[in-house]
Coordinates of N, CA and C in Angstrom, one line a residue:
N83 N 1.0 -1.3 -0.1 CA 0.0 0.0 0.0 C 0.8 1.2 0.0
R84 N 0.4 2.2 -0.7 CA 1.3 3.5 -0.9 C 1.6 4.2 0.5
N85 N 0.6 4.3 1.4 CA 0.9 4.8 2.7 C 2.0 4.1 3.3
H86 N 1.9 2.9 3.4 CA 3.0 2.0 4.1 C 4.4 2.4 3.4
Y87 N 4.5 2.3 2.1 CA 5.6 2.7 1.4 C 6.3 4.0 1.8
L88 N 5.3 5.0 1.8 CA 5.7 6.3 2.1 C 6.3 6.4 3.6
F89 N 5.7 5.9 4.4 CA 5.8 5.7 5.8 C 7.4 5.1 5.9
R90 N 7.6 4.0 5.3 CA 8.9 3.3 5.4 C 10.0 4.0 4.7
E91 N 9.8 4.8 3.7 CA 10.8 5.6 3.0 C 11.0 6.9 3.9
L92 N 10.1 7.4 4.6 CA 10.4 8.4 5.6 C 11.2 8.1 6.8
M93 N 10.9 6.8 7.2 CA 11.7 6.3 8.4 C 13.1 6.0 7.9
N94 N 13.3 5.5 6.7 CA 14.6 5.3 6.2 C 15.3 6.6 6.0
L95 N 14.7 7.6 5.3 CA 15.4 8.9 5.2 C 15.8 9.6 6.5
Q96 N 14.9 9.4 7.3 CA 15.2 10.0 8.7 C 16.4 9.4 9.4
Q97 N 16.7 8.1 9.2 CA 17.8 7.4 9.8 C 19.0 7.6 8.9
T98 N 19.0 7.8 7.7 CA 20.1 7.7 6.8 C 20.4 9.1 6.3
S99 N 19.5 10.0 6.2 CA 19.8 11.2 5.5 C 20.1 12.3 6.4
S100 N 21.0 13.3 6.0 CA 21.1 14.5 6.8 C 20.5 15.6 6.3
N101 N 19.6 15.4 5.1 CA 19.0 16.3 4.4 C 17.5 16.5 5.0
R102 N 17.5 17.5 5.7 CA 16.1 17.7 6.5 C 15.1 18.2 5.5
T103 N 15.6 18.9 4.6 CA 14.3 19.4 3.5 C 13.7 18.2 3.0
L104 N 14.6 17.2 2.5 CA 14.0 16.0 1.8 C 13.0 15.3 2.8
T105 N 13.6 15.2 3.9 CA 12.7 14.3 4.9 C 11.3 15.2 5.1
D106 N 11.4 16.5 5.3 CA 10.2 17.3 5.5 C 9.3 17.2 4.3
L107 N 9.9 17.2 3.0 CA 8.9 17.1 1.9 C 8.2 15.6 1.9
K108 N 9.1 14.6 2.1 CA 8.5 13.2 2.2 C 7.2 13.2 3.3
L109 N 7.6 13.9 4.5 CA 6.6 13.8 5.4 C 5.3 14.5 5.0
A110 N 5.4 15.7 4.4 CA 4.4 16.6 3.9 C 3.7 15.7 2.8
E111 N 4.3 14.9 1.9 CA 3.6 14.1 1.1 C 3.0 13.0 1.7
L112 N 3.2 12.4 2.6 CA 2.7 11.4 3.5 C 1.4 11.9 4.2
L113 N 1.4 13.1 4.8 CA 0.5 13.8 5.4 C -0.8 14.2 4.5
L114 N -0.3 14.5 3.3 CA -1.3 15.0 2.1 C -2.1 13.9 1.8
K115 N -1.3 12.6 1.5 CA -1.8 11.5 1.1 C -3.0 11.0 2.2
L116 N -2.6 11.0 3.4 CA -3.4 10.5 4.5 C -4.7 11.5 4.5
R117 N -4.5 12.7 4.5 CA -5.7 13.6 4.4 C -6.6 13.3 3.1
N118 N -6.0 13.1 2.0 CA -6.8 12.8 0.8 C -7.5 11.5 1.0
D119 N -6.9 10.4 1.5 CA -7.5 9.2 1.8 C -8.8 9.4 2.7
D120 N -8.6 10.2 3.6 CA -9.7 10.3 4.7 C -10.9 11.1 3.9
V121 N -10.6 12.2 3.1 CA -11.5 12.8 2.4 C -12.3 11.9 1.4
D122 N -11.5 11.1 0.6 CA -12.1 10.1 -0.2 C -13.1 9.1 0.4
S123 N -12.7 8.7 1.6 CA -13.5 7.7 2.2 C -14.8 8.3 2.9
Q124 N -14.6 9.6 3.4 CA -15.8 10.4 3.9 C -16.7 10.7 2.7
T125 N -16.2 11.1 1.5 CA -17.0 11.3 0.4 C -17.7 10.0 0.0
K126 N -17.2 8.8 0.1 CA -17.8 7.7 -0.5 C -18.8 7.3 0.8
L127 N -18.6 7.6 2.1 CA -19.4 7.2 3.1 C -20.8 8.1 3.0
I128 N -20.6 9.5 2.6 CA -21.7 10.3 2.3 C -22.7 9.8 1.1
S129 N -22.0 9.5 0.1 CA -22.7 9.0 -1.1 C -23.5 7.7 -0.6
E130 N -23.0 6.8 0.0 CA -23.6 5.5 0.5 C -24.8 6.0 1.4
I131 N -24.7 7.1 2.2 CA -25.6 7.4 3.1 C -26.8 8.0 2.4
K132 N -26.5 8.9 1.3 CA -27.5 9.5 0.4 C -28.3 8.5 -0.2
E133 N -27.6 7.4 -0.7 CA -28.4 6.4 -1.5 C -29.2 5.6 -0.5
Y134 N -28.7 5.3 0.7 CA -29.4 4.5 1.6 C -30.6 5.2 2.1
V135 N -30.5 6.6 2.2 CA -31.7 7.4 2.6 C -32.8 7.3 1.4
R136 N -32.3 7.5 0.3 CA -33.1 7.6 -1.0 C -34.0 6.2 -1.2
V137 N -33.2 5.1 -1.1 CA -33.8 3.9 -1.2 C -34.8 3.6 -0.1
N138 N -34.7 4.0 1.0 CA -35.3 3.7 2.2 C -36.2 4.8 2.6
S139 N -36.4 5.8 1.7 CA -37.3 6.9 2.2 C -38.7 6.7 2.3
D140 N -39.1 5.4 2.1 CA -40.4 5.1 2.5 C -40.7 4.5 3.9
K141 N -39.6 4.6 4.6 CA -39.5 4.2 6.0 C -39.1 5.2 7.0
K142 N -39.5 4.9 8.2 CA -39.1 6.1 9.1 C -37.6 5.8 9.5
L143 N -36.9 6.9 9.2 CA -35.5 6.9 9.3 C -35.1 7.9 10.4
S144 N -34.1 7.7 11.1 CA -33.6 8.8 11.9 C -32.1 8.8 11.8
V145 N -31.4 9.7 12.2 CA -29.9 9.9 12.3 C -29.3 8.8 13.0
Q146 N -30.1 8.4 14.1 CA -29.5 7.4 15.0 C -29.5 6.1 14.4
S147 N -30.7 5.8 13.5 CA -30.9 4.4 12.9 C -29.7 4.4 11.8
I148 N -29.6 5.5 11.0 CA -28.6 5.5 10.1 C -27.2 5.4 10.6
G149 N -26.9 5.9 11.6 CA -25.6 5.7 12.4 C -25.4 4.2 12.8
N150 N -26.4 3.7 13.4 CA -26.4 2.2 13.7 C -26.1 1.4 12.5
F151 N -26.9 1.7 11.4 CA -26.7 0.8 10.1 C -25.2 0.9 9.6
F152 N -24.7 2.2 9.5 CA -23.3 2.4 9.1 C -22.3 2.1 10.1
R153 N -22.7 1.9 11.4 CA -21.7 1.7 12.5 C -20.8 3.0 12.8
Y154 N -21.5 4.1 12.7 CA -20.8 5.5 13.0 C -21.7 6.1 14.0
N155 N -21.0 6.9 14.9 CA -21.6 7.7 15.7 C -22.5 8.7 15.1
K156 N -23.7 9.0 15.7 CA -24.8 9.8 14.8 C -24.3 11.2 14.8
D157 N -23.5 11.6 15.8 CA -22.9 13.1 16.0 C -21.9 13.3 14.8
Y158 N -21.1 12.1 14.6 CA -20.0 12.3 13.5 C -20.6 12.2 12.2
L159 N -21.8 11.6 12.1 CA -22.3 11.4 10.7 C -23.1 12.8 10.4
S160 N -23.6 13.3 11.3 CA -24.4 14.4 11.3 C -23.3 15.6 10.8
K161 N -22.2 15.8 11.4 CA -21.2 16.9 11.2 C -20.7 16.5 9.8
A162 N -20.3 15.4 9.4 CA -19.7 15.0 8.1 C -20.6 15.3 7.0
F163 N -21.9 14.8 7.2 CA -23.0 15.1 6.2 C -23.2 16.6 5.9
S164 N -23.4 17.2 7.0 CA -23.7 18.7 6.9 C -22.5 19.3 6.1
K165 N -21.2 19.0 6.5 CA -20.0 19.7 5.8 C -20.0 19.3 4.5
N166 N -20.3 18.1 4.0 CA -20.1 17.9 2.5 C -21.4 18.1 1.8
V167 N -22.6 18.1 2.4 CA -23.8 18.2 1.5 C -24.3 19.7 1.7
G168 N -24.1 20.3 2.9 CA -24.6 21.6 3.2 C -26.0 21.7 3.9
I169 N -26.5 20.7 4.2 CA -27.7 20.5 5.0 C -27.6 19.3 6.0
S170 N -28.3 19.5 7.0 CA -28.2 18.4 8.0 C -28.8 17.0 7.3
L171 N -28.2 16.0 8.0 CA -28.7 14.7 7.6 C -30.2 14.7 8.0
Q172 N -30.7 15.1 9.0 CA -32.2 15.2 9.3 C -32.9 15.8 8.3
E173 N -32.5 17.1 7.8 CA -33.0 17.7 6.8 C -33.2 16.9 5.6
Y174 N -32.0 16.2 5.2 CA -31.9 15.5 4.0 C -33.0 14.2 3.9
I175 N -33.1 13.7 5.1 CA -34.1 12.6 5.4 C -35.5 13.1 5.1
I176 N -35.9 14.2 5.7 CA -37.2 14.9 5.4 C -37.3 15.2 4.0
Q177 N -36.3 15.9 3.4 CA -36.5 16.1 1.9 C -36.8 14.9 0.9
E178 N -36.1 13.9 1.4 CA -36.4 12.5 0.6 C -37.6 12.0 0.9
R179 N -38.1 11.9 2.1 CA -39.6 11.4 2.5 C -40.5 12.4 1.7
I180 N -40.3 13.6 1.7 CA -41.3 14.5 1.0 C -41.3 14.2 -0.6
R181 N -40.1 14.1 -1.2 CA -39.9 13.7 -2.6 C -40.7 12.3 -2.8
H182 N -40.4 11.4 -1.9 CA -41.1 10.1 -2.2 C -42.6 10.3 -2.0
I183 N -43.3 11.0 -1.2 CA -44.7 11.3 -1.0 C -45.0 11.9 -2.4
K184 N -44.3 13.0 -2.8 CA -44.8 13.7 -4.0 C -44.9 12.7 -5.2
T185 N -43.9 11.7 -5.3 CA -43.8 10.9 -6.2 C -45.2 9.9 -6.4
Y186 N -45.5 9.3 -5.1 CA -46.9 8.8 -5.0 C -48.1 9.7 -5.4
L187 N -48.1 10.9 -5.0 CA -49.1 11.8 -5.2 C -49.3 12.1 -6.6
L188 N -48.3 12.2 -7.3 CA -48.3 12.7 -8.7 C -48.4 11.4 -9.8
N189 N -48.0 10.3 -9.3 CA -47.8 9.0 -10.3 C -48.7 8.0 -9.9
T190 N -49.5 8.0 -8.7 CA -50.5 6.9 -8.5 C -51.9 7.5 -8.4
N191 N -52.8 6.7 -8.2 CA -54.2 7.2 -7.7 C -54.3 6.7 -6.2
F192 N -53.4 6.5 -5.5 CA -53.5 5.9 -4.2 C -54.1 7.0 -3.4
S193 N -55.0 6.7 -2.5 CA -55.6 7.6 -1.5 C -54.4 8.1 -0.6
I194 N -54.7 9.2 0.2 CA -53.7 9.7 1.1 C -53.5 8.6 2.1
K195 N -54.5 7.9 2.5 CA -54.4 6.8 3.5 C -53.4 5.6 3.0
E196 N -53.6 5.2 1.8 CA -52.6 4.2 1.2 C -51.2 4.8 1.0
I197 N -51.1 6.0 0.8 CA -49.8 6.7 0.7 C -49.1 6.6 2.0
A198 N -50.0 7.1 3.1 CA -49.5 6.8 4.5 C -49.1 5.5 4.8
D199 N -49.8 4.4 4.3 CA -49.4 3.1 4.8 C -48.1 2.7 4.1
V200 N -48.0 3.0 2.8 CA -46.6 2.7 2.1 C -45.5 3.4 2.7
C201 N -45.6 4.5 3.1 CA -44.5 5.5 3.5 C -44.4 5.4 5.0
D202 N -45.1 4.5 5.6 CA -44.7 4.2 7.0 C -45.1 5.1 8.0
F203 N -46.2 5.8 7.7 CA -46.8 6.7 8.8 C -47.8 6.0 9.5
E204 N -48.1 6.3 10.8 CA -49.0 5.6 11.7 C -50.5 5.8 11.0
D205 N -50.9 6.9 10.5 CA -52.1 7.1 9.9 C -52.1 8.3 8.9
E206 N -53.2 8.5 8.1 CA -53.0 9.6 7.1 C -52.9 11.0 7.8
N207 N -53.5 11.3 9.0 CA -53.2 12.5 9.7 C -51.9 12.8 9.9
K208 N -51.0 11.8 10.3 CA -49.6 12.1 10.6 C -49.0 12.5 9.2
L209 N -49.4 11.7 8.2 CA -48.7 12.2 6.7 C -49.0 13.6 6.5
V210 N -50.3 13.9 6.6 CA -50.8 15.2 6.2 C -50.0 16.4 7.0
K211 N -49.9 16.1 8.4 CA -49.3 17.1 9.3 C -47.8 17.2 9.0
F212 N -47.2 16.1 8.6 CA -45.8 15.9 8.2 C -45.7 16.9 6.8
F213 N -46.5 16.5 5.9 CA -46.3 17.1 4.4 C -46.7 18.6 4.6
K214 N -47.7 19.0 5.4 CA -48.1 20.4 5.5 C -46.9 21.1 6.2
Y215 N -46.5 20.7 7.3 CA -45.4 21.3 8.0 C -44.2 21.6 7.2
N216 N -43.8 20.7 6.2 CA -42.5 20.7 5.4 C -42.7 21.3 4.0
T217 N -44.1 21.5 3.6 CA -44.3 22.1 2.2 C -45.3 23.2 2.3
K218 N -45.9 23.4 3.5 CA -46.8 24.6 3.5 C -48.1 24.3 2.7
T219 N -48.3 23.0 2.3 CA -49.5 22.7 1.6 C -50.0 21.4 2.0
T220 N -51.2 21.0 1.8 CA -51.6 19.6 2.1 C -51.4 18.7 0.9
P221 N -51.3 17.5 1.0 CA -51.1 16.5 0.1 C -52.1 16.6 -1.1
S222 N -53.5 16.8 -0.6 CA -54.5 16.8 -1.7 C -54.3 18.1 -2.6
K223 N -54.2 19.2 -1.9 CA -53.9 20.4 -2.7 C -52.6 20.3 -3.6
Y224 N -51.6 19.7 -3.0 CA -50.5 19.6 -3.9 C -50.7 18.7 -5.2
R225 N -51.6 17.6 -5.0 CA -51.9 16.7 -6.0 C -52.7 17.4 -7.0
N226 N -53.8 18.2 -6.5 CA -54.5 18.8 -7.4 C -53.8 19.9 -8.2
A227 N -53.1 20.7 -7.6 CA -52.4 21.7 -8.2 C -51.5 21.3 -9.4
H228 N -50.7 20.2 -9.1 CA -49.8 19.7 -10.0 C -50.6 18.9 -11.2
N229 N -51.6 18.2 -10.7 CA -52.3 17.4 -11.8 C -53.0 18.5 -12.7
N230 N -53.5 19.6 -12.3 CA -54.0 20.7 -13.1 C -53.0 21.2 -14.0
L231 N -51.9 21.5 -13.6 CA -50.6 21.9 -14.4 C -50.5 21.0 -15.5
H232 N -50.3 19.6 -15.0 CA -50.1 18.7 -16.1 C -51.1 18.5 -17.3
M233 N -52.4 18.7 -16.8 CA -53.6 18.6 -17.7 C -53.6 19.9 -18.6
N234 N -53.1 21.0 -18.1 CA -53.2 22.3 -18.9 C -52.1 22.2 -20.0
K235 N -51.1 21.5 -19.8 CA -49.9 21.4 -20.8 C -50.3 20.7 -21.9
K236 N -51.2 19.9 -21.9 CA -51.7 18.9 -23.0 C -52.4 19.6 -24.0

């Protein structure tokens, strides 16, 4: 592995070389490589989390449950996610649930109760409250407004 090689080279330089600048440059190269590896693994983790949330947006998800699934501390995940995506993981979960509900509203004839069932809400009232709080409109109004837009385009 490249990191191991750089570390061994650095140790060898330190023991055999009197050239401090060369040793410092190799140390800087190793530190930069380690930092880039950390950024790459964090970017990969964030992508995996986003995909997990997207695929499971029909279920009740929490930052804690996602942390448990990926075996990371929920606070670490929240900070890493916010830093990389620009919004909190909790906000992302909400956005994806809303996106999922909207997909059902616009692409099916499911009742609000049926959508509540498939999206893992206790009942349709919970779905309506959740949707209205996050979108400032009810699911029925959203469906009607967007169905009318689609019909007027034809």
